[in-house]
Tab-separated table of C-alpha atoms and ligand atoms in Angstrom:
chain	number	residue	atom	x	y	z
A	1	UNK	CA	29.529	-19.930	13.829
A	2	UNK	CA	29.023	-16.448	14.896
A	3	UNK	CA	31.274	-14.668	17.173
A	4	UNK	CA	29.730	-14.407	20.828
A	5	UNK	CA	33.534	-13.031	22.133
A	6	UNK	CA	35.408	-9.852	22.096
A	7	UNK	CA	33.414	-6.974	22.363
A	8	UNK	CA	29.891	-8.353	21.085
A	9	UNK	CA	27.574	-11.001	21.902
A	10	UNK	CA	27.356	-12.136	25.147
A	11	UNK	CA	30.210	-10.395	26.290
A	12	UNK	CA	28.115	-7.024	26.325
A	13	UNK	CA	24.858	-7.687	27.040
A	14	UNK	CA	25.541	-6.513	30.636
A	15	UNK	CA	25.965	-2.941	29.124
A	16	UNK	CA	22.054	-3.477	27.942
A	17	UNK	CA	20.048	-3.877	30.824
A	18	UNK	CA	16.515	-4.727	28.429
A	19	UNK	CA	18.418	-7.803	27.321
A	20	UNK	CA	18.007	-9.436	30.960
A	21	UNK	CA	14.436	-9.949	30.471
A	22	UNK	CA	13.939	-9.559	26.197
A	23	UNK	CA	14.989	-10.829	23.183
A	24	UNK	CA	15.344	-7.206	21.735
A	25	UNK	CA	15.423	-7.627	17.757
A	26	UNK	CA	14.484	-3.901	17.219
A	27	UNK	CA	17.339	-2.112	16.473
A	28	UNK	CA	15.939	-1.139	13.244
A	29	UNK	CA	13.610	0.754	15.056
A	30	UNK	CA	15.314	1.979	18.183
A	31	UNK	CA	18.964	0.267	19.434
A	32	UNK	CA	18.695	-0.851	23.432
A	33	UNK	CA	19.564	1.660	26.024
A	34	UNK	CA	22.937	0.659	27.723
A	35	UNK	CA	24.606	2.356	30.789
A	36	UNK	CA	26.732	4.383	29.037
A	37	UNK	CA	24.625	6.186	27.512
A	38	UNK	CA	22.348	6.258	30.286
A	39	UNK	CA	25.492	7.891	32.250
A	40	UNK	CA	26.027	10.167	29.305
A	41	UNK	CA	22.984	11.841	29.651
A	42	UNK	CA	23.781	12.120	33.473
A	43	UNK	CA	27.368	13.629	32.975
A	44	UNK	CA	25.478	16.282	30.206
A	45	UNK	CA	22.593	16.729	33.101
A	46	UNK	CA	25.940	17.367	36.272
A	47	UNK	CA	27.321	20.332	33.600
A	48	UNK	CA	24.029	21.915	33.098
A	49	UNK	CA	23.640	22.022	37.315
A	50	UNK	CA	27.325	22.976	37.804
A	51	UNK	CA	28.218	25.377	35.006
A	52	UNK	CA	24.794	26.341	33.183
A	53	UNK	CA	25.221	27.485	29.460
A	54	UNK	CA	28.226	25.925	27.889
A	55	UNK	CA	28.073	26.771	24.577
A	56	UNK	CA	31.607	26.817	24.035
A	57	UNK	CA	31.757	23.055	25.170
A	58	UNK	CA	28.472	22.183	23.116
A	59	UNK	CA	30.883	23.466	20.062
A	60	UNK	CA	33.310	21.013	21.072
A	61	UNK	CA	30.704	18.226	21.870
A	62	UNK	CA	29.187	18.507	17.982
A	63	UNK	CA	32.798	18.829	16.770
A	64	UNK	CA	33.672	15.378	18.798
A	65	UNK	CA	30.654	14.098	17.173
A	66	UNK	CA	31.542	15.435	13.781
A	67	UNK	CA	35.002	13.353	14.095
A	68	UNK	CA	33.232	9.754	15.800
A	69	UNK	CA	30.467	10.572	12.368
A	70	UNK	CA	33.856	10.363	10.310
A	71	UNK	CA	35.371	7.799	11.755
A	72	UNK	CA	32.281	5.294	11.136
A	73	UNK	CA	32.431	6.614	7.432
A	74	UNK	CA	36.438	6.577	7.337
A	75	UNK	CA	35.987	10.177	5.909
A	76	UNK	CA	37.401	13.353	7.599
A	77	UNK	CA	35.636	15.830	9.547
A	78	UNK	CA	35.231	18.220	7.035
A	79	UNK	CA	33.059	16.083	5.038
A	80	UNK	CA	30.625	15.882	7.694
A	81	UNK	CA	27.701	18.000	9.037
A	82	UNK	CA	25.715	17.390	12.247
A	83	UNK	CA	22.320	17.486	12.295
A	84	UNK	CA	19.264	16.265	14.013
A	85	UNK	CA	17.588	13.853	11.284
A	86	UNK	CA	18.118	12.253	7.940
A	87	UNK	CA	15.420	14.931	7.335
A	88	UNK	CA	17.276	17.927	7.565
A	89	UNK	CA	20.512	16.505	5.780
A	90	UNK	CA	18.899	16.069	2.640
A	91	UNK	CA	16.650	19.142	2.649
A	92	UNK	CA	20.224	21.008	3.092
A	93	UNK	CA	21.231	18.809	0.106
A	94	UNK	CA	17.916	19.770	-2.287
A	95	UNK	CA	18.047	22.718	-1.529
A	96	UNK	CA	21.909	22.883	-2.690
A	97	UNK	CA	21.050	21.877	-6.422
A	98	UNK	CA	20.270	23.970	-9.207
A	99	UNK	CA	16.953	22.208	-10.350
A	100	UNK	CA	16.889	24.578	-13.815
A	101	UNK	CA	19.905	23.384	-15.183
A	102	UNK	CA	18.910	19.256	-14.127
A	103	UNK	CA	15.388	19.016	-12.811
A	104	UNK	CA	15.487	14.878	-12.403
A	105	UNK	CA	15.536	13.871	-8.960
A	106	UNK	CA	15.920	9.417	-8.993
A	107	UNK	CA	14.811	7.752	-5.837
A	108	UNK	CA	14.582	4.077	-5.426
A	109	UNK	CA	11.445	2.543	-4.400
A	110	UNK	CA	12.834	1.874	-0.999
A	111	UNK	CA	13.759	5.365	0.106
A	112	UNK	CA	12.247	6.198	3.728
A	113	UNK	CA	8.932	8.701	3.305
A	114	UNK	CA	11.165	11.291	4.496
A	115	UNK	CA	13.674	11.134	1.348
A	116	UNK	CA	10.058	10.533	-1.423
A	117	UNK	CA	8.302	13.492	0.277
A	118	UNK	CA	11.266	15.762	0.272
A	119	UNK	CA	11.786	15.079	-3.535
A	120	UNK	CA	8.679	15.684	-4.590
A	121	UNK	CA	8.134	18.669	-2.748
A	122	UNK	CA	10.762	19.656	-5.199
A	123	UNK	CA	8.045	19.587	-7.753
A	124	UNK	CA	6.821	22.892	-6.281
A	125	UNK	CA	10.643	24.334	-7.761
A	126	UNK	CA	10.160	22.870	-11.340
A	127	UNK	CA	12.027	19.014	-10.149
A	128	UNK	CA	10.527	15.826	-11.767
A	129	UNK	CA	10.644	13.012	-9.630
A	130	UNK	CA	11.421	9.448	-11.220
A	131	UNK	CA	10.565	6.270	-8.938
A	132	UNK	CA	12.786	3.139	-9.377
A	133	UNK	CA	10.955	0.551	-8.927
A	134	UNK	CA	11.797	-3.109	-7.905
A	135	UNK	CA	12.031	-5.960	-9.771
A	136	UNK	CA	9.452	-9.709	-8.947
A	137	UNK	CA	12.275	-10.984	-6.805
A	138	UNK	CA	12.386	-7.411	-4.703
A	139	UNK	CA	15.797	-6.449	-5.399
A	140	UNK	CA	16.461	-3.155	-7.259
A	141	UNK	CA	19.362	-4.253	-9.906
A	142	UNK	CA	21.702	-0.838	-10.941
A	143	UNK	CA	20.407	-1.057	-14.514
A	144	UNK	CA	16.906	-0.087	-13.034
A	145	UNK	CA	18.338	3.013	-12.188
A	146	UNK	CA	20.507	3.037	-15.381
A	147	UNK	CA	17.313	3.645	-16.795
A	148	UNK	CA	15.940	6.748	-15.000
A	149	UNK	CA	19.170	8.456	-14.973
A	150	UNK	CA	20.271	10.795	-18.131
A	151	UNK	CA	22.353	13.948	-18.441
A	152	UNK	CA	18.679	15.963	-17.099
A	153	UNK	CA	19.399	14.211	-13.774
A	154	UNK	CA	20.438	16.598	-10.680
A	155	UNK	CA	20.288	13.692	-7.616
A	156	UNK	CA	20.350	9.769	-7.471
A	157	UNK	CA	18.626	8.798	-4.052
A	158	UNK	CA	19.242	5.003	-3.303
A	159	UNK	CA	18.781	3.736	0.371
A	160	UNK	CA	21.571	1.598	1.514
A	161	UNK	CA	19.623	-1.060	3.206
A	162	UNK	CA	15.805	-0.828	2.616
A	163	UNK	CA	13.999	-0.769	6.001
A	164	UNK	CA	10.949	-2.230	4.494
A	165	UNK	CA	12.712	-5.405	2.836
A	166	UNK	CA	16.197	-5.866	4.416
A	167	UNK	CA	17.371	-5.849	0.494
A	168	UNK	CA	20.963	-3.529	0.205
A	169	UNK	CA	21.363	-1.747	-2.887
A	170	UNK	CA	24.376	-2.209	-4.861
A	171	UNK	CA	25.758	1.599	-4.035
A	172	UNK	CA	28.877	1.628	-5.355
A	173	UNK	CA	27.787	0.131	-9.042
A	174	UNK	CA	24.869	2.810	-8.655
A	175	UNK	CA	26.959	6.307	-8.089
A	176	UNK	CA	29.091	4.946	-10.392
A	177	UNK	CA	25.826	5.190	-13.131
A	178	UNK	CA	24.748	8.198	-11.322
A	179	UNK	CA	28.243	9.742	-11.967
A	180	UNK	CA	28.615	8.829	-15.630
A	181	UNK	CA	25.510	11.205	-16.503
A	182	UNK	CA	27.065	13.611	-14.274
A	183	UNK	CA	24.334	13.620	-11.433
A	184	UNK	CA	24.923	13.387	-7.736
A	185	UNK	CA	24.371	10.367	-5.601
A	186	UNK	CA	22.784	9.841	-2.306
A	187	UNK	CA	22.532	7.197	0.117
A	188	UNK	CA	20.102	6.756	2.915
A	189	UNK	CA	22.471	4.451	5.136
A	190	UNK	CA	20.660	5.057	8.220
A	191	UNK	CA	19.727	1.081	8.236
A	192	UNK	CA	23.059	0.016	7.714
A	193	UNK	CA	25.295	2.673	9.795
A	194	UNK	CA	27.019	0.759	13.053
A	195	UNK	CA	25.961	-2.498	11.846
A	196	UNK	CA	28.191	-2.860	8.608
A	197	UNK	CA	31.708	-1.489	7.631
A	198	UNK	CA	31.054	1.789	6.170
A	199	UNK	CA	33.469	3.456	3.767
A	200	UNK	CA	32.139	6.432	1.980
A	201	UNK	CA	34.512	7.128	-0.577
A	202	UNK	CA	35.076	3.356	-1.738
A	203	UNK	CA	31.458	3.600	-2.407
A	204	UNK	CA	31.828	6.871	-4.467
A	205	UNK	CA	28.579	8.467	-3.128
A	206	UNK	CA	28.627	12.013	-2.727
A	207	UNK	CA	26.709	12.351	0.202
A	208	UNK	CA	25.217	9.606	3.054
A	209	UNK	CA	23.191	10.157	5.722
A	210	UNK	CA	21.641	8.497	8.670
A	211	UNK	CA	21.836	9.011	12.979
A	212	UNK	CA	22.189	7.572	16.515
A	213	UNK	CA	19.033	6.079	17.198
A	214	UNK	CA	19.181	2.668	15.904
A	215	UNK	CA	22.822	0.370	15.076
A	216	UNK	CA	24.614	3.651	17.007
A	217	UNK	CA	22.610	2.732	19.940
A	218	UNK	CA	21.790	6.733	21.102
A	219	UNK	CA	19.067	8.479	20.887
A	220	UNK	CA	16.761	10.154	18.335
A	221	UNK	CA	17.216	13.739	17.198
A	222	UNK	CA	21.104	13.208	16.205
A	223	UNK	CA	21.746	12.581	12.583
A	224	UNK	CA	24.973	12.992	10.140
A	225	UNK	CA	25.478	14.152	6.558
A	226	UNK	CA	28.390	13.303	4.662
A	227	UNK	CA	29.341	15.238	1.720
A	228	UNK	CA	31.981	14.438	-0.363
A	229	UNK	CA	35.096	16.972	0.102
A	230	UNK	CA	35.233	17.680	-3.896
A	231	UNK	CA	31.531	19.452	-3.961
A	232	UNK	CA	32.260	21.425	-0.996
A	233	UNK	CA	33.445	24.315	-3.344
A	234	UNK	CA	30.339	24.454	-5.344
A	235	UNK	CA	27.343	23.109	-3.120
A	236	UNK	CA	25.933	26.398	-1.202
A	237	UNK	CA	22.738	25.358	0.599
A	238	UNK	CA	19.727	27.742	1.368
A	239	UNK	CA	19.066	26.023	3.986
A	240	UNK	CA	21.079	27.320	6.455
A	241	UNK	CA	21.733	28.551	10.145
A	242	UNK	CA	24.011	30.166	12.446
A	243	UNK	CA	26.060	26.859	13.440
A	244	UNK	CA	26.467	26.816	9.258
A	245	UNK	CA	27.984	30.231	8.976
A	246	UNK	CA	32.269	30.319	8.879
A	247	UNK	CA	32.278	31.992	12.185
A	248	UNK	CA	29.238	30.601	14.250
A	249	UNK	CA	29.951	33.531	17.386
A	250	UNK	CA	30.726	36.562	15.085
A	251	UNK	CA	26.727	37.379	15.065
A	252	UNK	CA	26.982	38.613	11.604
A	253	UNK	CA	23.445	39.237	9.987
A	254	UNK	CA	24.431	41.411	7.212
A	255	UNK	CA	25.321	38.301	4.481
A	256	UNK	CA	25.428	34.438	4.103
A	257	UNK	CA	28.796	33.346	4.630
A	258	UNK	CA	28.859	29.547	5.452
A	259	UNK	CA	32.026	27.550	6.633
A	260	UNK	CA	34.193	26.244	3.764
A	261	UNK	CA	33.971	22.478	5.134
A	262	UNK	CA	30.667	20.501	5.457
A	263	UNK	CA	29.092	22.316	8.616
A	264	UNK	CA	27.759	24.516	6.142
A	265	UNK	CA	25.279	21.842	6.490
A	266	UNK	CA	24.459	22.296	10.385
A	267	UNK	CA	22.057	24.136	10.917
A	268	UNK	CA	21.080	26.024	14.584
A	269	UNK	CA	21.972	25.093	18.236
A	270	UNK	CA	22.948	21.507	18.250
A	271	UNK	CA	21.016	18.806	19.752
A	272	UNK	CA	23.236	18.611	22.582
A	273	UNK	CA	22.176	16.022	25.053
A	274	UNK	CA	21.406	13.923	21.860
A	275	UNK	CA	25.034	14.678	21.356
A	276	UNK	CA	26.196	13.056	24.612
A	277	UNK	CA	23.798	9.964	24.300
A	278	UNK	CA	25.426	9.686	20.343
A	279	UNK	CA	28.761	9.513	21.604
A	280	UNK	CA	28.488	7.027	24.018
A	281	UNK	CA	26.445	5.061	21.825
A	282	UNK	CA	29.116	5.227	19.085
A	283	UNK	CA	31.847	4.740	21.387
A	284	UNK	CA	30.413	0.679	22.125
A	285	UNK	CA	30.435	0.447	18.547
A	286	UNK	CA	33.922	1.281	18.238
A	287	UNK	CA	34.887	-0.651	20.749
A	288	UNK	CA	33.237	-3.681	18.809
A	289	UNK	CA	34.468	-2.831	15.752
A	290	UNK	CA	32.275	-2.894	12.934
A	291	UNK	CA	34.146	-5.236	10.485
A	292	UNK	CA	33.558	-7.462	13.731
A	293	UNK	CA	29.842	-6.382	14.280
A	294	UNK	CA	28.863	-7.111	10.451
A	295	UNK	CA	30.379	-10.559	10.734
A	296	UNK	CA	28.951	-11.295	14.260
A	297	UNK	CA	25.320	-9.974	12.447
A	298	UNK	CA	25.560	-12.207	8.749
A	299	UNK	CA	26.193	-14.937	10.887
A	300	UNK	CA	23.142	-14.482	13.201
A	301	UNK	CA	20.920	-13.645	9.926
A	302	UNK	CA	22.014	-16.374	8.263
A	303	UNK	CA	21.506	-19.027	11.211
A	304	UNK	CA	17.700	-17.294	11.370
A	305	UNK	CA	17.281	-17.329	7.759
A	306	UNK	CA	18.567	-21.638	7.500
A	307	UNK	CA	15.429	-22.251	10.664
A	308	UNK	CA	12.747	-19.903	8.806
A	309	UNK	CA	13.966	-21.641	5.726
A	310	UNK	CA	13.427	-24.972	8.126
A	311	UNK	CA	9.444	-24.212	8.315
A	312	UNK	CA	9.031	-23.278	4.913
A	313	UNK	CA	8.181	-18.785	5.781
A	314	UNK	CA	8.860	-16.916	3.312
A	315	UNK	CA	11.664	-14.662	3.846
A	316	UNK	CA	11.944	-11.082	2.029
A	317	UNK	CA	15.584	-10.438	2.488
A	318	UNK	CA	17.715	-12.168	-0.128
A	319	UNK	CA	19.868	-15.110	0.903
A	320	UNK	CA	23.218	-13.694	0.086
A	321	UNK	CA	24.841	-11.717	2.761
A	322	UNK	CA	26.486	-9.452	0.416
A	323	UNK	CA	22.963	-8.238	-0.755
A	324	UNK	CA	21.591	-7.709	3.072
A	325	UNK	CA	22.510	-5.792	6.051
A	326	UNK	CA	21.083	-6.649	9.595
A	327	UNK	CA	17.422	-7.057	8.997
A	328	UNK	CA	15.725	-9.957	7.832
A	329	UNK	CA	11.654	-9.790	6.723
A	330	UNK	CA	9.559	-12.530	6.759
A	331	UNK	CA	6.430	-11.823	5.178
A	332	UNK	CA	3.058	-12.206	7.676
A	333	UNK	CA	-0.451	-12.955	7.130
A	334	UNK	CA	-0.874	-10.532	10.297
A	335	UNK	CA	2.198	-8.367	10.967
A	336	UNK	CA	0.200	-6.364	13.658
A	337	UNK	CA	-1.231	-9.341	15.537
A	338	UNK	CA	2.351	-10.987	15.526
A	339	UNK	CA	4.050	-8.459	16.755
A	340	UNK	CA	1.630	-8.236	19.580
A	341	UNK	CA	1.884	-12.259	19.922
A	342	UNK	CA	5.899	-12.200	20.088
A	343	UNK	CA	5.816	-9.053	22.331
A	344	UNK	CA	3.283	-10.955	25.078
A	345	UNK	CA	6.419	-13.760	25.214
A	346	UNK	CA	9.024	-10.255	25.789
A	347	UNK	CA	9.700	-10.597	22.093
A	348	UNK	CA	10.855	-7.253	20.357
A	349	UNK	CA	9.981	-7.082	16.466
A	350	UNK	CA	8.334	-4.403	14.585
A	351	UNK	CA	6.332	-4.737	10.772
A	352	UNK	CA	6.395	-2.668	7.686
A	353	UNK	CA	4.249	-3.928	4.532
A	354	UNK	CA	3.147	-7.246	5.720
A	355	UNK	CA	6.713	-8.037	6.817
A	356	UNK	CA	8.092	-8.850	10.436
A	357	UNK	CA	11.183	-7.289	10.574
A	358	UNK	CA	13.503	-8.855	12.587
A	359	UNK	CA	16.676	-6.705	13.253
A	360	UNK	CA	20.236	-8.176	14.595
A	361	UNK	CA	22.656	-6.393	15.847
A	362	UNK	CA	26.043	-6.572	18.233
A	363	UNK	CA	24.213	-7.704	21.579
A	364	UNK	CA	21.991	-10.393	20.288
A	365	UNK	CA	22.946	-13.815	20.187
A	366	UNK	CA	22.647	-17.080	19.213
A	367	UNK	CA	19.827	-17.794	21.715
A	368	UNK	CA	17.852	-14.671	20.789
A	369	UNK	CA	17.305	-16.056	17.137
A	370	UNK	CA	16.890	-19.896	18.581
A	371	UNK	CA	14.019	-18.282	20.896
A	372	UNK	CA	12.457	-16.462	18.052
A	373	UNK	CA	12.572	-19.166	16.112
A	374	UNK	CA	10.483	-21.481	18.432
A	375	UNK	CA	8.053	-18.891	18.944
A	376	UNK	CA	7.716	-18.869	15.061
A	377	UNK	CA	6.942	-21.808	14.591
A	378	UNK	CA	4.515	-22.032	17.225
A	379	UNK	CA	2.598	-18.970	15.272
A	380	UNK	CA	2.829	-20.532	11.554
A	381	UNK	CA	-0.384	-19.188	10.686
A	382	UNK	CA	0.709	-15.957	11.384
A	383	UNK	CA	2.962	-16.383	8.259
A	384	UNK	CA	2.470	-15.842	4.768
B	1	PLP	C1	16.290	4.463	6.181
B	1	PLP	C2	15.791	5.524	7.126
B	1	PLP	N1	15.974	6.826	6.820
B	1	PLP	C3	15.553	7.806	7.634
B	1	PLP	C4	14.916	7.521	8.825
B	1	PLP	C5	14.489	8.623	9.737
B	1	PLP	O1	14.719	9.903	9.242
B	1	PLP	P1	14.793	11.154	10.229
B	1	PLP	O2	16.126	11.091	10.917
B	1	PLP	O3	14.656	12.317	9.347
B	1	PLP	O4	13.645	11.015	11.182
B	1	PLP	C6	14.701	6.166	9.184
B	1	PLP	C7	14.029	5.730	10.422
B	1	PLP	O5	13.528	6.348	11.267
B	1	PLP	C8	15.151	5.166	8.312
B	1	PLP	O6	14.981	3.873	8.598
């Protein structure tokens, strides 16, 4: 039975003001807008009128966001970089490694284009990109990678949740393999971050990455990267900025001196009123908890998963919760045209590769999935 108490479910949907007239089950795309971050933009909007530039607060602002990024990943603050995309946390990290001494760069199959392109753009500095590719039943088991990885291996890249399939990786078995040939490890958790418990070092990855605008419920153009505190000695990235250097207001250009902690990974003025929308985004997710928001979420996906299951679709995402996060695929004759059908009856879904993706997260509720459902059903031959 899933929760529908506390801070989730139906006790928040208030806070969403989409949810009065949609069954929103797009948060893999873009979370709902609630007041508070509606009002966040507002109080960022009031300082701009009252006190112009504040770039002393704007400091503090992407330092507050460094700590609520830490938090979610129980690391510290110095282990964490602000930035304004996935994108630019792992060009900092590429551009980091020393590709002549290990010129392997490992992605899975279900990396985001941003992570595939980055890597083999590599190729123009000598790296050799190795794809990972899934096995019949769509999962990617850690002795796939096992196999691309030896001691010629700089960077493991292996998505957390895959935003095509809804299939999770098994992260910690696979930095553990990454580790063992001495390469780094990466993980993409932008599908998974403020909808599961996140703890970066039990998982053993050196870095993560994702952003605000989907289970942190802000906006786009705010992202994190978290890099393990041990490689903060020896990762120096040429990628770089003034917000990266050890004393952001000294104006120095005469060398390249970045601060000792992560933020050697910002990069130039911070996204600020991204920053404001982030926070107050982040801040309903602590307030839910998100040991409570996973549970609330497997028990949603599950419930969905029994009544596709019921009409005989065939789902993408495997069956086990352990092995999904909070999107389940159903694979479509049409994705496009049903969509469009579900969106004509205020039903929010999106498609990658023939799959609807359906996306749960702490404001949906029972009835959401019971509604889909019907609507489903009424559509079968609209699925595979
Ligand atoms: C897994 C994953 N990684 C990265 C991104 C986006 O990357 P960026 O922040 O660089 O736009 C998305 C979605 O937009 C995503 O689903």
């Amino acid at each position: 039975m899933a929760l529908t108490t506390g801070r989730l479910g139906s006790a928040i949907r208030g806070e969403f003001p989409i949810l009065a007239h949609t069954t929103y089950l797009n948060s893999c795309s873009q979370g709902a807008l609630s007041h508070r971050v509606r009002a966040a933009y507002e109080e960022y909007l009031d300082g701009w009128d009252e006190r112009g530039a504040e770039w002393e607060v704007w400091v503090e602002r992407a330092d507050a966001a460094r700590a609520a990024f830490a938090r979610l990943l129980r690391a510290e603050p110095a282990e964490l970089a602000v930035t304004t995309s996935v994108t630019q946390g792992v060009s900092g990290i590429v551009s980091a490694l020393d590709l002549r001494a290990r010129p392997k760069i490992v992605i899975s199959e279900y990396e985001f284009p941003t992570v595939g392109q980055i890597a083999h753009a590599q190729e123009l500095r000598g790296a050799e990109v190795v794809h990972v590719r899934p096995d019949p039943d769509g999962s990617i088991p850690p002795e796939r990678f096992a196999e691309a990885i030896d001691e010629r291996t700089a960077l493991v890249c292996c998505t957390t949740v895959s935003y095509r399939t809804g299939h999770r990786n098994d992260v910690a078995e696979i930095a553990r393999i990454a580790h063992e040939s001495g390469a780094l490890c990466l993980a993409d958790s932008y599908q998974a971050i403020g909808a599961i418990d996140f703890d970066a070092r039990a998982l053993g990855v050196d870095f993560a990455t994702g952003g605000t605008v989907k289970y942190l419920l802000g906006s786009s153009g705010l992202g994190f990267l978290y890099v393990r505190r041990e490689l903060l000695g020896t990762l120096l990235p040429t990628q770089t900025g003034w917000f990266a250097d050890e004393d952001i207001f000294q104006m120095d250009i005469s060398d390249y001196s970045p601060a000792a902690d992560a933020r050697r990974f910002d990069a130039g003025t911070p996204p600020v009123p991204n920053i404001y929308a982030g926070l107050a985004g982040i801040s309903i997710i602590e307030d839910a908890g998100t040991a409570a928001i996973e549970e609330h979420v497997a028990g949603l996906s599950t419930r969905l998963i029994d009544g596709l299951d019921g009409f005989g679709a065939s789902v993408a995402t495997p069956r086990d919760p352990g092995r999904r996060g909070p999107l389940v695929c159903v694979r479509s004759t049409d994705a496009d045209a049903l969509v469009a059908v579900l969106a004509v009856a205020r039903i929010v879904c999106s498609e990658r590769d023939s799959n609807l993706r359906i996306s749960l997260h702490l404001y949906n509720v029972e009835d959401d999935v019971d509604t889909l459902l019907a609507a489903l059903r009424a559509r079968r031959d609209l699925l595979a």
